Amino acid sequence: MEQGRRNGSGKSANTLLDVQPWQIQRPSRLTSHCRGPSRNRTFCRPLNSHFGPHENTAPTMSDFDTRKKELLQPLLFEAGAGLMDCQGFEFGVALLLFHLARLGAAGLDPTKVSLILENQDKKTAGQLIVLLKKHVMVSEGIETALEEALAARNTLIHRVLIDHIEQVAQAETRASLVLEIRALRIKVQKAKKLLHPFVVAFGEALDGIEQRRIEQEVRQALS
């Protein structure tokens, strides 16, 4: 990888659909609606009195839900692992851009790139890859890997489960879907591994961070 030539958010409000019945709390001034001759005694009863003895507690998992969880665990684990792969890949590209900015890559401002790392300046994976190819020259192999990883990432994040929902019901088709997710993960992991040596080398040169030692400690902690 060589340095290239110099180039001239809000959250939705909660609704009643976001909570379960047992989570709804009685307004502190509910009794203010119960004054006067037309007082509705049924409405004015405490909310808990409207429920049976076991209806105001969180429901326990049924046998069906327990069995469903067991059957879907391999599939959902693979999908979750794919999500983690994608997030690691995207953060790796952003971190590489940050290192390159601090090394003086033309057109990259370390302060601005740091906002991407902190998720204050939101960029999609595609936008990060465009930035990388704009400011550095990448080999043909890395460019191809990045393109394949981006396509796989988009499928894993947005489509892979919902597009194959009919495969979830049967054991054989679930197993096939697990293999498909693994194949997509491999593409994301390949691109991440190709970029990783540059991230490590630049991090050690700039910050003195011994990435290999950190990774070894993580492996020991998880073993």
mmCIF file with all atom_site columns, C-alpha atoms in Angstrom:
data_model
loop_
_atom_site.group_PDB
_atom_site.id
_atom_site.type_symbol
_atom_site.label_atom_id
_atom_site.label_alt_id
_atom_site.label_comp_id
_atom_site.label_asym_id
_atom_site.label_entity_id
_atom_site.label_seq_id
_atom_site.pdbx_PDB_ins_code
_atom_site.Cartn_x
_atom_site.Cartn_y
_atom_site.Cartn_z
_atom_site.occupancy
_atom_site.B_iso_or_equiv
_atom_site.pdbx_formal_charge
_atom_site.auth_seq_id
_atom_site.auth_comp_id
_atom_site.auth_asym_id
_atom_site.auth_atom_id
_atom_site.pdbx_PDB_model_num
ATOM 1   C CA . MET A 1 1   ? 0.000   0.000   0.000  1.00 0.00 ? 1   MET A CA 1
ATOM 2   C CA . GLU A 1 2   ? 1.452   3.390   -1.012 1.00 0.00 ? 2   GLU A CA 1
ATOM 3   C CA . GLN A 1 3   ? 0.377   6.944   -0.285 1.00 0.00 ? 3   GLN A CA 1
ATOM 4   C CA . GLY A 1 4   ? -1.465  8.402   -3.263 1.00 0.00 ? 4   GLY A CA 1
ATOM 5   C CA . ARG A 1 5   ? -0.904  11.709  -5.000 1.00 0.00 ? 5   ARG A CA 1
ATOM 6   C CA . ARG A 1 6   ? -2.094  14.997  -3.503 1.00 0.00 ? 6   ARG A CA 1
ATOM 7   C CA . ASN A 1 7   ? -5.667  15.865  -4.462 1.00 0.00 ? 7   ASN A CA 1
ATOM 8   C CA . GLY A 1 8   ? -6.763  19.523  -5.262 1.00 0.00 ? 8   GLY A CA 1
ATOM 9   C CA . SER A 1 9   ? -28.626 11.995  13.953 1.00 0.00 ? 9   SER A CA 1
ATOM 10  C CA . GLY A 1 10  ? -31.906 11.671  16.185 1.00 0.00 ? 10  GLY A CA 1
ATOM 11  C CA . LYS A 1 11  ? -33.750 8.944   18.109 1.00 0.00 ? 11  LYS A CA 1
ATOM 12  C CA . SER A 1 12  ? -37.445 8.293   17.654 1.00 0.00 ? 12  SER A CA 1
ATOM 13  C CA . ALA A 1 13  ? -39.722 8.825   20.612 1.00 0.00 ? 13  ALA A CA 1
ATOM 14  C CA . ASN A 1 14  ? -40.984 5.807   22.530 1.00 0.00 ? 14  ASN A CA 1
ATOM 15  C CA . THR A 1 15  ? -44.554 4.713   22.010 1.00 0.00 ? 15  THR A CA 1
ATOM 16  C CA . LEU A 1 16  ? -46.759 2.298   23.851 1.00 0.00 ? 16  LEU A CA 1
ATOM 17  C CA . LEU A 1 17  ? -45.765 -0.299  21.286 1.00 0.00 ? 17  LEU A CA 1
ATOM 18  C CA . ASP A 1 18  ? -42.212 -0.193  22.681 1.00 0.00 ? 18  ASP A CA 1
ATOM 19  C CA . VAL A 1 19  ? -43.217 -1.489  26.105 1.00 0.00 ? 19  VAL A CA 1
ATOM 20  C CA . GLN A 1 20  ? -45.050 -4.448  27.554 1.00 0.00 ? 20  GLN A CA 1
ATOM 21  C CA . PRO A 1 21  ? -48.247 -4.082  29.593 1.00 0.00 ? 21  PRO A CA 1
ATOM 22  C CA . TRP A 1 22  ? -46.536 -4.888  32.860 1.00 0.00 ? 22  TRP A CA 1
ATOM 23  C CA . GLN A 1 23  ? -44.050 -2.056  32.249 1.00 0.00 ? 23  GLN A CA 1
ATOM 24  C CA . ILE A 1 24  ? -46.681 0.672   32.042 1.00 0.00 ? 24  ILE A CA 1
ATOM 25  C CA . GLN A 1 25  ? -46.654 2.756   35.200 1.00 0.00 ? 25  GLN A CA 1
ATOM 26  C CA . ARG A 1 26  ? -49.627 4.591   36.694 1.00 0.00 ? 26  ARG A CA 1
ATOM 27  C CA . PRO A 1 27  ? -49.442 8.372   36.203 1.00 0.00 ? 27  PRO A CA 1
ATOM 28  C CA . SER A 1 28  ? -48.657 10.078  39.508 1.00 0.00 ? 28  SER A CA 1
ATOM 29  C CA . ARG A 1 29  ? -51.802 12.288  39.320 1.00 0.00 ? 29  ARG A CA 1
ATOM 30  C CA . LEU A 1 30  ? -54.215 9.682   38.044 1.00 0.00 ? 30  LEU A CA 1
ATOM 31  C CA . THR A 1 31  ? -56.657 10.451  40.847 1.00 0.00 ? 31  THR A CA 1
ATOM 32  C CA . SER A 1 32  ? -57.100 13.991  39.516 1.00 0.00 ? 32  SER A CA 1
ATOM 33  C CA . HIS A 1 33  ? -59.284 12.497  36.775 1.00 0.00 ? 33  HIS A CA 1
ATOM 34  C CA . CYS A 1 34  ? -61.515 10.818  39.356 1.00 0.00 ? 34  CYS A CA 1
ATOM 35  C CA . ARG A 1 35  ? -62.971 13.834  41.105 1.00 0.00 ? 35  ARG A CA 1
ATOM 36  C CA . GLY A 1 36  ? -66.525 15.115  40.897 1.00 0.00 ? 36  GLY A CA 1
ATOM 37  C CA . PRO A 1 37  ? -69.955 13.495  40.809 1.00 0.00 ? 37  PRO A CA 1
ATOM 38  C CA . SER A 1 38  ? -69.301 11.648  37.513 1.00 0.00 ? 38  SER A CA 1
ATOM 39  C CA . ARG A 1 39  ? -66.357 9.823   38.996 1.00 0.00 ? 39  ARG A CA 1
ATOM 40  C CA . ASN A 1 40  ? -65.660 6.583   37.169 1.00 0.00 ? 40  ASN A CA 1
ATOM 41  C CA . ARG A 1 41  ? -64.812 4.182   39.973 1.00 0.00 ? 41  ARG A CA 1
ATOM 42  C CA . THR A 1 42  ? -63.626 1.463   37.615 1.00 0.00 ? 42  THR A CA 1
ATOM 43  C CA . PHE A 1 43  ? -61.138 3.778   35.908 1.00 0.00 ? 43  PHE A CA 1
ATOM 44  C CA . CYS A 1 44  ? -59.953 5.161   39.233 1.00 0.00 ? 44  CYS A CA 1
ATOM 45  C CA . ARG A 1 45  ? -58.981 1.786   40.662 1.00 0.00 ? 45  ARG A CA 1
ATOM 46  C CA . PRO A 1 46  ? -55.226 1.220   40.888 1.00 0.00 ? 46  PRO A CA 1
ATOM 47  C CA . LEU A 1 47  ? -53.853 -0.168  37.652 1.00 0.00 ? 47  LEU A CA 1
ATOM 48  C CA . ASN A 1 48  ? -52.619 -3.339  39.342 1.00 0.00 ? 48  ASN A CA 1
ATOM 49  C CA . SER A 1 49  ? -56.192 -4.188  40.334 1.00 0.00 ? 49  SER A CA 1
ATOM 50  C CA . HIS A 1 50  ? -57.087 -4.607  36.648 1.00 0.00 ? 50  HIS A CA 1
ATOM 51  C CA . PHE A 1 51  ? -54.737 -7.558  36.334 1.00 0.00 ? 51  PHE A CA 1
ATOM 52  C CA . GLY A 1 52  ? -55.049 -11.077 37.655 1.00 0.00 ? 52  GLY A CA 1
ATOM 53  C CA . PRO A 1 53  ? -52.617 -12.397 40.252 1.00 0.00 ? 53  PRO A CA 1
ATOM 54  C CA . HIS A 1 54  ? -49.991 -13.406 37.643 1.00 0.00 ? 54  HIS A CA 1
ATOM 55  C CA . GLU A 1 55  ? -50.688 -11.026 34.771 1.00 0.00 ? 55  GLU A CA 1
ATOM 56  C CA . ASN A 1 56  ? -48.572 -8.145  36.013 1.00 0.00 ? 56  ASN A CA 1
ATOM 57  C CA . THR A 1 57  ? -45.331 -10.097 35.924 1.00 0.00 ? 57  THR A CA 1
ATOM 58  C CA . ALA A 1 58  ? -43.044 -10.766 32.967 1.00 0.00 ? 58  ALA A CA 1
ATOM 59  C CA . PRO A 1 59  ? -44.126 -13.887 31.082 1.00 0.00 ? 59  PRO A CA 1
ATOM 60  C CA . THR A 1 60  ? -42.009 -16.995 31.352 1.00 0.00 ? 60  THR A CA 1
ATOM 61  C CA . MET A 1 61  ? -40.670 -18.672 28.228 1.00 0.00 ? 61  MET A CA 1
ATOM 62  C CA . SER A 1 62  ? -42.999 -21.369 26.940 1.00 0.00 ? 62  SER A CA 1
ATOM 63  C CA . ASP A 1 63  ? -41.824 -24.831 25.947 1.00 0.00 ? 63  ASP A CA 1
ATOM 64  C CA . PHE A 1 64  ? -42.271 -23.827 22.316 1.00 0.00 ? 64  PHE A CA 1
ATOM 65  C CA . ASP A 1 65  ? -40.124 -20.715 22.741 1.00 0.00 ? 65  ASP A CA 1
ATOM 66  C CA . THR A 1 66  ? -37.464 -22.710 24.562 1.00 0.00 ? 66  THR A CA 1
ATOM 67  C CA . ARG A 1 67  ? -37.362 -25.297 21.786 1.00 0.00 ? 67  ARG A CA 1
ATOM 68  C CA . LYS A 1 68  ? -37.327 -22.612 19.111 1.00 0.00 ? 68  LYS A CA 1
ATOM 69  C CA . LYS A 1 69  ? -34.388 -20.912 20.809 1.00 0.00 ? 69  LYS A CA 1
ATOM 70  C CA . GLU A 1 70  ? -32.461 -24.180 20.868 1.00 0.00 ? 70  GLU A CA 1
ATOM 71  C CA . LEU A 1 71  ? -33.147 -24.898 17.190 1.00 0.00 ? 71  LEU A CA 1
ATOM 72  C CA . LEU A 1 72  ? -32.284 -21.394 15.985 1.00 0.00 ? 72  LEU A CA 1
ATOM 73  C CA . GLN A 1 73  ? -29.196 -20.943 18.188 1.00 0.00 ? 73  GLN A CA 1
ATOM 74  C CA . PRO A 1 74  ? -26.640 -22.082 15.550 1.00 0.00 ? 74  PRO A CA 1
ATOM 75  C CA . LEU A 1 75  ? -28.180 -19.838 12.901 1.00 0.00 ? 75  LEU A CA 1
ATOM 76  C CA . LEU A 1 76  ? -28.512 -16.797 15.145 1.00 0.00 ? 76  LEU A CA 1
ATOM 77  C CA . PHE A 1 77  ? -25.011 -17.323 16.526 1.00 0.00 ? 77  PHE A CA 1
ATOM 78  C CA . GLU A 1 78  ? -23.588 -17.327 12.989 1.00 0.00 ? 78  GLU A CA 1
ATOM 79  C CA . ALA A 1 79  ? -25.564 -14.207 12.080 1.00 0.00 ? 79  ALA A CA 1
ATOM 80  C CA . GLY A 1 80  ? -24.371 -12.465 15.243 1.00 0.00 ? 80  GLY A CA 1
ATOM 81  C CA . ALA A 1 81  ? -20.784 -13.455 14.533 1.00 0.00 ? 81  ALA A CA 1
ATOM 82  C CA . GLY A 1 82  ? -21.219 -12.036 11.036 1.00 0.00 ? 82  GLY A CA 1
ATOM 83  C CA . LEU A 1 83  ? -22.397 -8.762  12.535 1.00 0.00 ? 83  LEU A CA 1
ATOM 84  C CA . MET A 1 84  ? -19.287 -8.646  14.709 1.00 0.00 ? 84  MET A CA 1
ATOM 85  C CA . ASP A 1 85  ? -17.073 -9.364  11.680 1.00 0.00 ? 85  ASP A CA 1
ATOM 86  C CA . CYS A 1 86  ? -18.678 -6.482  9.795  1.00 0.00 ? 86  CYS A CA 1
ATOM 87  C CA . GLN A 1 87  ? -18.258 -4.018  12.646 1.00 0.00 ? 87  GLN A CA 1
ATOM 88  C CA . GLY A 1 88  ? -14.620 -5.040  13.091 1.00 0.00 ? 88  GLY A CA 1
ATOM 89  C CA . PHE A 1 89  ? -13.979 -4.668  9.366  1.00 0.00 ? 89  PHE A CA 1
ATOM 90  C CA . GLU A 1 90  ? -15.524 -1.197  9.209  1.00 0.00 ? 90  GLU A CA 1
ATOM 91  C CA . PHE A 1 91  ? -13.689 -0.007  12.317 1.00 0.00 ? 91  PHE A CA 1
ATOM 92  C CA . GLY A 1 92  ? -10.453 -1.368  10.878 1.00 0.00 ? 92  GLY A CA 1
ATOM 93  C CA . VAL A 1 93  ? -10.857 0.686   7.695  1.00 0.00 ? 93  VAL A CA 1
ATOM 94  C CA . ALA A 1 94  ? -11.617 3.798   9.761  1.00 0.00 ? 94  ALA A CA 1
ATOM 95  C CA . LEU A 1 95  ? -8.626  3.167   12.026 1.00 0.00 ? 95  LEU A CA 1
ATOM 96  C CA . LEU A 1 96  ? -6.355  2.727   9.002  1.00 0.00 ? 96  LEU A CA 1
ATOM 97  C CA . LEU A 1 97  ? -7.574  6.062   7.641  1.00 0.00 ? 97  LEU A CA 1
ATOM 98  C CA . PHE A 1 98  ? -6.832  7.671   11.012 1.00 0.00 ? 98  PHE A CA 1
ATOM 99  C CA . HIS A 1 99  ? -3.281  6.299   11.035 1.00 0.00 ? 99  HIS A CA 1
ATOM 100 C CA . LEU A 1 100 ? -2.734  7.454   7.451  1.00 0.00 ? 100 LEU A CA 1
ATOM 101 C CA . ALA A 1 101 ? -4.014  10.918  8.314  1.00 0.00 ? 101 ALA A CA 1
ATOM 102 C CA . ARG A 1 102 ? -1.510  11.207  11.146 1.00 0.00 ? 102 ARG A CA 1
ATOM 103 C CA . LEU A 1 103 ? 1.243   10.017  8.820  1.00 0.00 ? 103 LEU A CA 1
ATOM 104 C CA . GLY A 1 104 ? 0.470   12.948  6.546  1.00 0.00 ? 104 GLY A CA 1
ATOM 105 C CA . ALA A 1 105 ? -1.592  11.372  3.763  1.00 0.00 ? 105 ALA A CA 1
ATOM 106 C CA . ALA A 1 106 ? -2.700  14.166  1.446  1.00 0.00 ? 106 ALA A CA 1
ATOM 107 C CA . GLY A 1 107 ? -6.297  15.266  1.985  1.00 0.00 ? 107 GLY A CA 1
ATOM 108 C CA . LEU A 1 108 ? -6.847  13.441  5.284  1.00 0.00 ? 108 LEU A CA 1
ATOM 109 C CA . ASP A 1 109 ? -7.329  15.519  8.434  1.00 0.00 ? 109 ASP A CA 1
ATOM 110 C CA . PRO A 1 110 ? -6.626  13.548  11.641 1.00 0.00 ? 110 PRO A CA 1
ATOM 111 C CA . THR A 1 111 ? -9.175  15.573  13.593 1.00 0.00 ? 111 THR A CA 1
ATOM 112 C CA . LYS A 1 112 ? -11.924 14.918  11.071 1.00 0.00 ? 112 LYS A CA 1
ATOM 113 C CA . VAL A 1 113 ? -11.089 11.241  10.734 1.00 0.00 ? 113 VAL A CA 1
ATOM 114 C CA . SER A 1 114 ? -11.127 10.870  14.526 1.00 0.00 ? 114 SER A CA 1
ATOM 115 C CA . LEU A 1 115 ? -14.779 11.950  14.432 1.00 0.00 ? 115 LEU A CA 1
ATOM 116 C CA . ILE A 1 116 ? -15.483 8.948   12.219 1.00 0.00 ? 116 ILE A CA 1
ATOM 117 C CA . LEU A 1 117 ? -13.826 6.635   14.742 1.00 0.00 ? 117 LEU A CA 1
ATOM 118 C CA . GLU A 1 118 ? -15.942 8.152   17.513 1.00 0.00 ? 118 GLU A CA 1
ATOM 119 C CA . ASN A 1 119 ? -19.095 7.743   15.381 1.00 0.00 ? 119 ASN A CA 1
ATOM 120 C CA . GLN A 1 120 ? -19.770 11.472  15.477 1.00 0.00 ? 120 GLN A CA 1
ATOM 121 C CA . ASP A 1 121 ? -19.252 11.735  11.715 1.00 0.00 ? 121 ASP A CA 1
ATOM 122 C CA . LYS A 1 122 ? -21.203 8.752   10.475 1.00 0.00 ? 122 LYS A CA 1
ATOM 123 C CA . LYS A 1 123 ? -19.864 6.981   7.392  1.00 0.00 ? 123 LYS A CA 1
ATOM 124 C CA . THR A 1 124 ? -21.066 3.823   5.746  1.00 0.00 ? 124 THR A CA 1
ATOM 125 C CA . ALA A 1 125 ? -18.650 1.018   4.981  1.00 0.00 ? 125 ALA A CA 1
ATOM 126 C CA . GLY A 1 126 ? -18.847 1.957   1.314  1.00 0.00 ? 126 GLY A CA 1
ATOM 127 C CA . GLN A 1 127 ? -17.953 5.564   2.059  1.00 0.00 ? 127 GLN A CA 1
ATOM 128 C CA . LEU A 1 128 ? -14.970 4.469   4.151  1.00 0.00 ? 128 LEU A CA 1
ATOM 129 C CA . ILE A 1 129 ? -13.657 2.306   1.329  1.00 0.00 ? 129 ILE A CA 1
ATOM 130 C CA . VAL A 1 130 ? -14.067 5.174   -1.158 1.00 0.00 ? 130 VAL A CA 1
ATOM 131 C CA . LEU A 1 131 ? -12.040 7.418   1.179  1.00 0.00 ? 131 LEU A CA 1
ATOM 132 C CA . LEU A 1 132 ? -9.326  4.811   1.494  1.00 0.00 ? 132 LEU A CA 1
ATOM 133 C CA . LYS A 1 133 ? -8.976  4.310   -2.263 1.00 0.00 ? 133 LYS A CA 1
ATOM 134 C CA . LYS A 1 134 ? -9.072  8.061   -2.824 1.00 0.00 ? 134 LYS A CA 1
ATOM 135 C CA . HIS A 1 135 ? -6.136  8.824   -0.568 1.00 0.00 ? 135 HIS A CA 1
ATOM 136 C CA . VAL A 1 136 ? -3.899  5.764   -0.972 1.00 0.00 ? 136 VAL A CA 1
ATOM 137 C CA . MET A 1 137 ? -3.039  3.398   -3.787 1.00 0.00 ? 137 MET A CA 1
ATOM 138 C CA . VAL A 1 138 ? -4.149  -0.123  -3.000 1.00 0.00 ? 138 VAL A CA 1
ATOM 139 C CA . SER A 1 139 ? -3.118  -3.272  -4.802 1.00 0.00 ? 139 SER A CA 1
ATOM 140 C CA . GLU A 1 140 ? -5.501  -4.984  -7.176 1.00 0.00 ? 140 GLU A CA 1
ATOM 141 C CA . GLY A 1 141 ? -5.871  -7.876  -4.733 1.00 0.00 ? 141 GLY A CA 1
ATOM 142 C CA . ILE A 1 142 ? -6.813  -5.628  -1.846 1.00 0.00 ? 142 ILE A CA 1
ATOM 143 C CA . GLU A 1 143 ? -9.227  -3.628  -3.996 1.00 0.00 ? 143 GLU A CA 1
ATOM 144 C CA . THR A 1 144 ? -11.012 -6.806  -5.110 1.00 0.00 ? 144 THR A CA 1
ATOM 145 C CA . ALA A 1 145 ? -11.155 -8.074  -1.524 1.00 0.00 ? 145 ALA A CA 1
ATOM 146 C CA . LEU A 1 146 ? -12.631 -4.765  -0.353 1.00 0.00 ? 146 LEU A CA 1
ATOM 147 C CA . GLU A 1 147 ? -15.328 -4.869  -3.027 1.00 0.00 ? 147 GLU A CA 1
ATOM 148 C CA . GLU A 1 148 ? -16.268 -8.461  -2.172 1.00 0.00 ? 148 GLU A CA 1
ATOM 149 C CA . ALA A 1 149 ? -16.224 -7.693  1.548  1.00 0.00 ? 149 ALA A CA 1
ATOM 150 C CA . LEU A 1 150 ? -18.502 -4.696  1.063  1.00 0.00 ? 150 LEU A CA 1
ATOM 151 C CA . ALA A 1 151 ? -21.043 -6.741  -0.905 1.00 0.00 ? 151 ALA A CA 1
ATOM 152 C CA . ALA A 1 152 ? -20.916 -9.511  1.721  1.00 0.00 ? 152 ALA A CA 1
ATOM 153 C CA . ARG A 1 153 ? -21.201 -6.984  4.535  1.00 0.00 ? 153 ARG A CA 1
ATOM 154 C CA . ASN A 1 154 ? -24.297 -5.426  3.015  1.00 0.00 ? 154 ASN A CA 1
ATOM 155 C CA . THR A 1 155 ? -25.938 -8.834  2.669  1.00 0.00 ? 155 THR A CA 1
ATOM 156 C CA . LEU A 1 156 ? -25.079 -9.836  6.235  1.00 0.00 ? 156 LEU A CA 1
ATOM 157 C CA . ILE A 1 157 ? -26.305 -6.590  7.746  1.00 0.00 ? 157 ILE A CA 1
ATOM 158 C CA . HIS A 1 158 ? -29.431 -5.971  5.689  1.00 0.00 ? 158 HIS A CA 1
ATOM 159 C CA . ARG A 1 159 ? -30.702 -9.065  3.876  1.00 0.00 ? 159 ARG A CA 1
ATOM 160 C CA . VAL A 1 160 ? -29.382 -12.492 4.745  1.00 0.00 ? 160 VAL A CA 1
ATOM 161 C CA . LEU A 1 161 ? -32.022 -13.522 7.293  1.00 0.00 ? 161 LEU A CA 1
ATOM 162 C CA . ILE A 1 162 ? -35.105 -11.812 5.911  1.00 0.00 ? 162 ILE A CA 1
ATOM 163 C CA . ASP A 1 163 ? -34.365 -12.932 2.339  1.00 0.00 ? 163 ASP A CA 1
ATOM 164 C CA . HIS A 1 164 ? -34.159 -16.553 3.458  1.00 0.00 ? 164 HIS A CA 1
ATOM 165 C CA . ILE A 1 165 ? -36.850 -16.601 6.117  1.00 0.00 ? 165 ILE A CA 1
ATOM 166 C CA . GLU A 1 166 ? -38.485 -19.624 4.454  1.00 0.00 ? 166 GLU A CA 1
ATOM 167 C CA . GLN A 1 167 ? -35.336 -21.646 5.172  1.00 0.00 ? 167 GLN A CA 1
ATOM 168 C CA . VAL A 1 168 ? -35.619 -21.151 8.926  1.00 0.00 ? 168 VAL A CA 1
ATOM 169 C CA . ALA A 1 169 ? -38.400 -23.681 9.479  1.00 0.00 ? 169 ALA A CA 1
ATOM 170 C CA . GLN A 1 170 ? -36.565 -26.848 8.371  1.00 0.00 ? 170 GLN A CA 1
ATOM 171 C CA . ALA A 1 171 ? -33.336 -28.261 9.821  1.00 0.00 ? 171 ALA A CA 1
ATOM 172 C CA . GLU A 1 172 ? -31.722 -28.968 6.419  1.00 0.00 ? 172 GLU A CA 1
ATOM 173 C CA . THR A 1 173 ? -32.413 -25.528 4.993  1.00 0.00 ? 173 THR A CA 1
ATOM 174 C CA . ARG A 1 174 ? -31.283 -23.867 8.249  1.00 0.00 ? 174 ARG A CA 1
ATOM 175 C CA . ALA A 1 175 ? -27.993 -25.719 7.984  1.00 0.00 ? 175 ALA A CA 1
ATOM 176 C CA . SER A 1 176 ? -27.636 -24.542 4.383  1.00 0.00 ? 176 SER A CA 1
ATOM 177 C CA . LEU A 1 177 ? -28.265 -20.954 5.460  1.00 0.00 ? 177 LEU A CA 1
ATOM 178 C CA . VAL A 1 178 ? -25.623 -21.251 8.187  1.00 0.00 ? 178 VAL A CA 1
ATOM 179 C CA . LEU A 1 179 ? -23.100 -22.299 5.523  1.00 0.00 ? 179 LEU A CA 1
ATOM 180 C CA . GLU A 1 180 ? -24.108 -19.362 3.335  1.00 0.00 ? 180 GLU A CA 1
ATOM 181 C CA . ILE A 1 181 ? -23.566 -16.933 6.205  1.00 0.00 ? 181 ILE A CA 1
ATOM 182 C CA . ARG A 1 182 ? -20.160 -18.471 6.890  1.00 0.00 ? 182 ARG A CA 1
ATOM 183 C CA . ALA A 1 183 ? -19.184 -17.974 3.252  1.00 0.00 ? 183 ALA A CA 1
ATOM 184 C CA . LEU A 1 184 ? -20.129 -14.296 3.499  1.00 0.00 ? 184 LEU A CA 1
ATOM 185 C CA . ARG A 1 185 ? -18.184 -13.955 6.750  1.00 0.00 ? 185 ARG A CA 1
ATOM 186 C CA . ILE A 1 186 ? -15.080 -15.370 5.082  1.00 0.00 ? 186 ILE A CA 1
ATOM 187 C CA . LYS A 1 187 ? -15.162 -12.588 2.484  1.00 0.00 ? 187 LYS A CA 1
ATOM 188 C CA . VAL A 1 188 ? -15.386 -9.929  5.186  1.00 0.00 ? 188 VAL A CA 1
ATOM 189 C CA . GLN A 1 189 ? -12.639 -11.586 7.219  1.00 0.00 ? 189 GLN A CA 1
ATOM 190 C CA . LYS A 1 190 ? -10.350 -11.816 4.187  1.00 0.00 ? 190 LYS A CA 1
ATOM 191 C CA . ALA A 1 191 ? -10.425 -8.060  3.586  1.00 0.00 ? 191 ALA A CA 1
ATOM 192 C CA . LYS A 1 192 ? -9.942  -7.362  7.277  1.00 0.00 ? 192 LYS A CA 1
ATOM 193 C CA . LYS A 1 193 ? -6.905  -9.662  7.395  1.00 0.00 ? 193 LYS A CA 1
ATOM 194 C CA . LEU A 1 194 ? -5.351  -7.977  4.362  1.00 0.00 ? 194 LEU A CA 1
ATOM 195 C CA . LEU A 1 195 ? -5.617  -4.552  6.004  1.00 0.00 ? 195 LEU A CA 1
ATOM 196 C CA . HIS A 1 196 ? -4.678  -5.734  9.493  1.00 0.00 ? 196 HIS A CA 1
ATOM 197 C CA . PRO A 1 197 ? -0.852  -5.740  9.039  1.00 0.00 ? 197 PRO A CA 1
ATOM 198 C CA . PHE A 1 198 ? -0.944  -2.092  7.977  1.00 0.00 ? 198 PHE A CA 1
ATOM 199 C CA . VAL A 1 199 ? -3.155  -1.144  10.928 1.00 0.00 ? 199 VAL A CA 1
ATOM 200 C CA . VAL A 1 200 ? -0.819  -2.940  13.326 1.00 0.00 ? 200 VAL A CA 1
ATOM 201 C CA . ALA A 1 201 ? 2.396   -1.538  11.848 1.00 0.00 ? 201 ALA A CA 1
ATOM 202 C CA . PHE A 1 202 ? 1.147   2.047   11.771 1.00 0.00 ? 202 PHE A CA 1
ATOM 203 C CA . GLY A 1 203 ? -0.308  1.755   15.273 1.00 0.00 ? 203 GLY A CA 1
ATOM 204 C CA . GLU A 1 204 ? 3.000   0.525   16.679 1.00 0.00 ? 204 GLU A CA 1
ATOM 205 C CA . ALA A 1 205 ? 4.969   3.234   14.845 1.00 0.00 ? 205 ALA A CA 1
ATOM 206 C CA . LEU A 1 206 ? 2.662   6.059   15.883 1.00 0.00 ? 206 LEU A CA 1
ATOM 207 C CA . ASP A 1 207 ? 1.552   5.039   19.365 1.00 0.00 ? 207 ASP A CA 1
ATOM 208 C CA . GLY A 1 208 ? 3.917   2.297   20.469 1.00 0.00 ? 208 GLY A CA 1
ATOM 209 C CA . ILE A 1 209 ? 0.966   -0.080  20.816 1.00 0.00 ? 209 ILE A CA 1
ATOM 210 C CA . GLU A 1 210 ? 2.058   -3.711  20.708 1.00 0.00 ? 210 GLU A CA 1
ATOM 211 C CA . GLN A 1 211 ? -1.002  -5.115  19.005 1.00 0.00 ? 211 GLN A CA 1
ATOM 212 C CA . ARG A 1 212 ? 0.315   -8.650  18.963 1.00 0.00 ? 212 ARG A CA 1
ATOM 213 C CA . ARG A 1 213 ? 0.749   -8.658  22.724 1.00 0.00 ? 213 ARG A CA 1
ATOM 214 C CA . ILE A 1 214 ? -2.778  -7.310  23.194 1.00 0.00 ? 214 ILE A CA 1
ATOM 215 C CA . GLU A 1 215 ? -4.211  -9.995  20.902 1.00 0.00 ? 215 GLU A CA 1
ATOM 216 C CA . GLN A 1 216 ? -2.271  -12.661 22.795 1.00 0.00 ? 216 GLN A CA 1
ATOM 217 C CA . GLU A 1 217 ? -3.685  -11.458 26.107 1.00 0.00 ? 217 GLU A CA 1
ATOM 218 C CA . VAL A 1 218 ? -7.208  -11.535 24.679 1.00 0.00 ? 218 VAL A CA 1
ATOM 219 C CA . ARG A 1 219 ? -6.742  -15.099 23.451 1.00 0.00 ? 219 ARG A CA 1
ATOM 220 C CA . GLN A 1 220 ? -5.451  -16.158 26.865 1.00 0.00 ? 220 GLN A CA 1
ATOM 221 C CA . ALA A 1 221 ? -8.413  -14.498 28.585 1.00 0.00 ? 221 ALA A CA 1
ATOM 222 C CA . LEU A 1 222 ? -10.863 -16.332 26.327 1.00 0.00 ? 222 LEU A CA 1
ATOM 223 C CA . SER A 1 223 ? -9.167  -19.732 26.543 1.00 0.00 ? 223 SER A CA 1
#
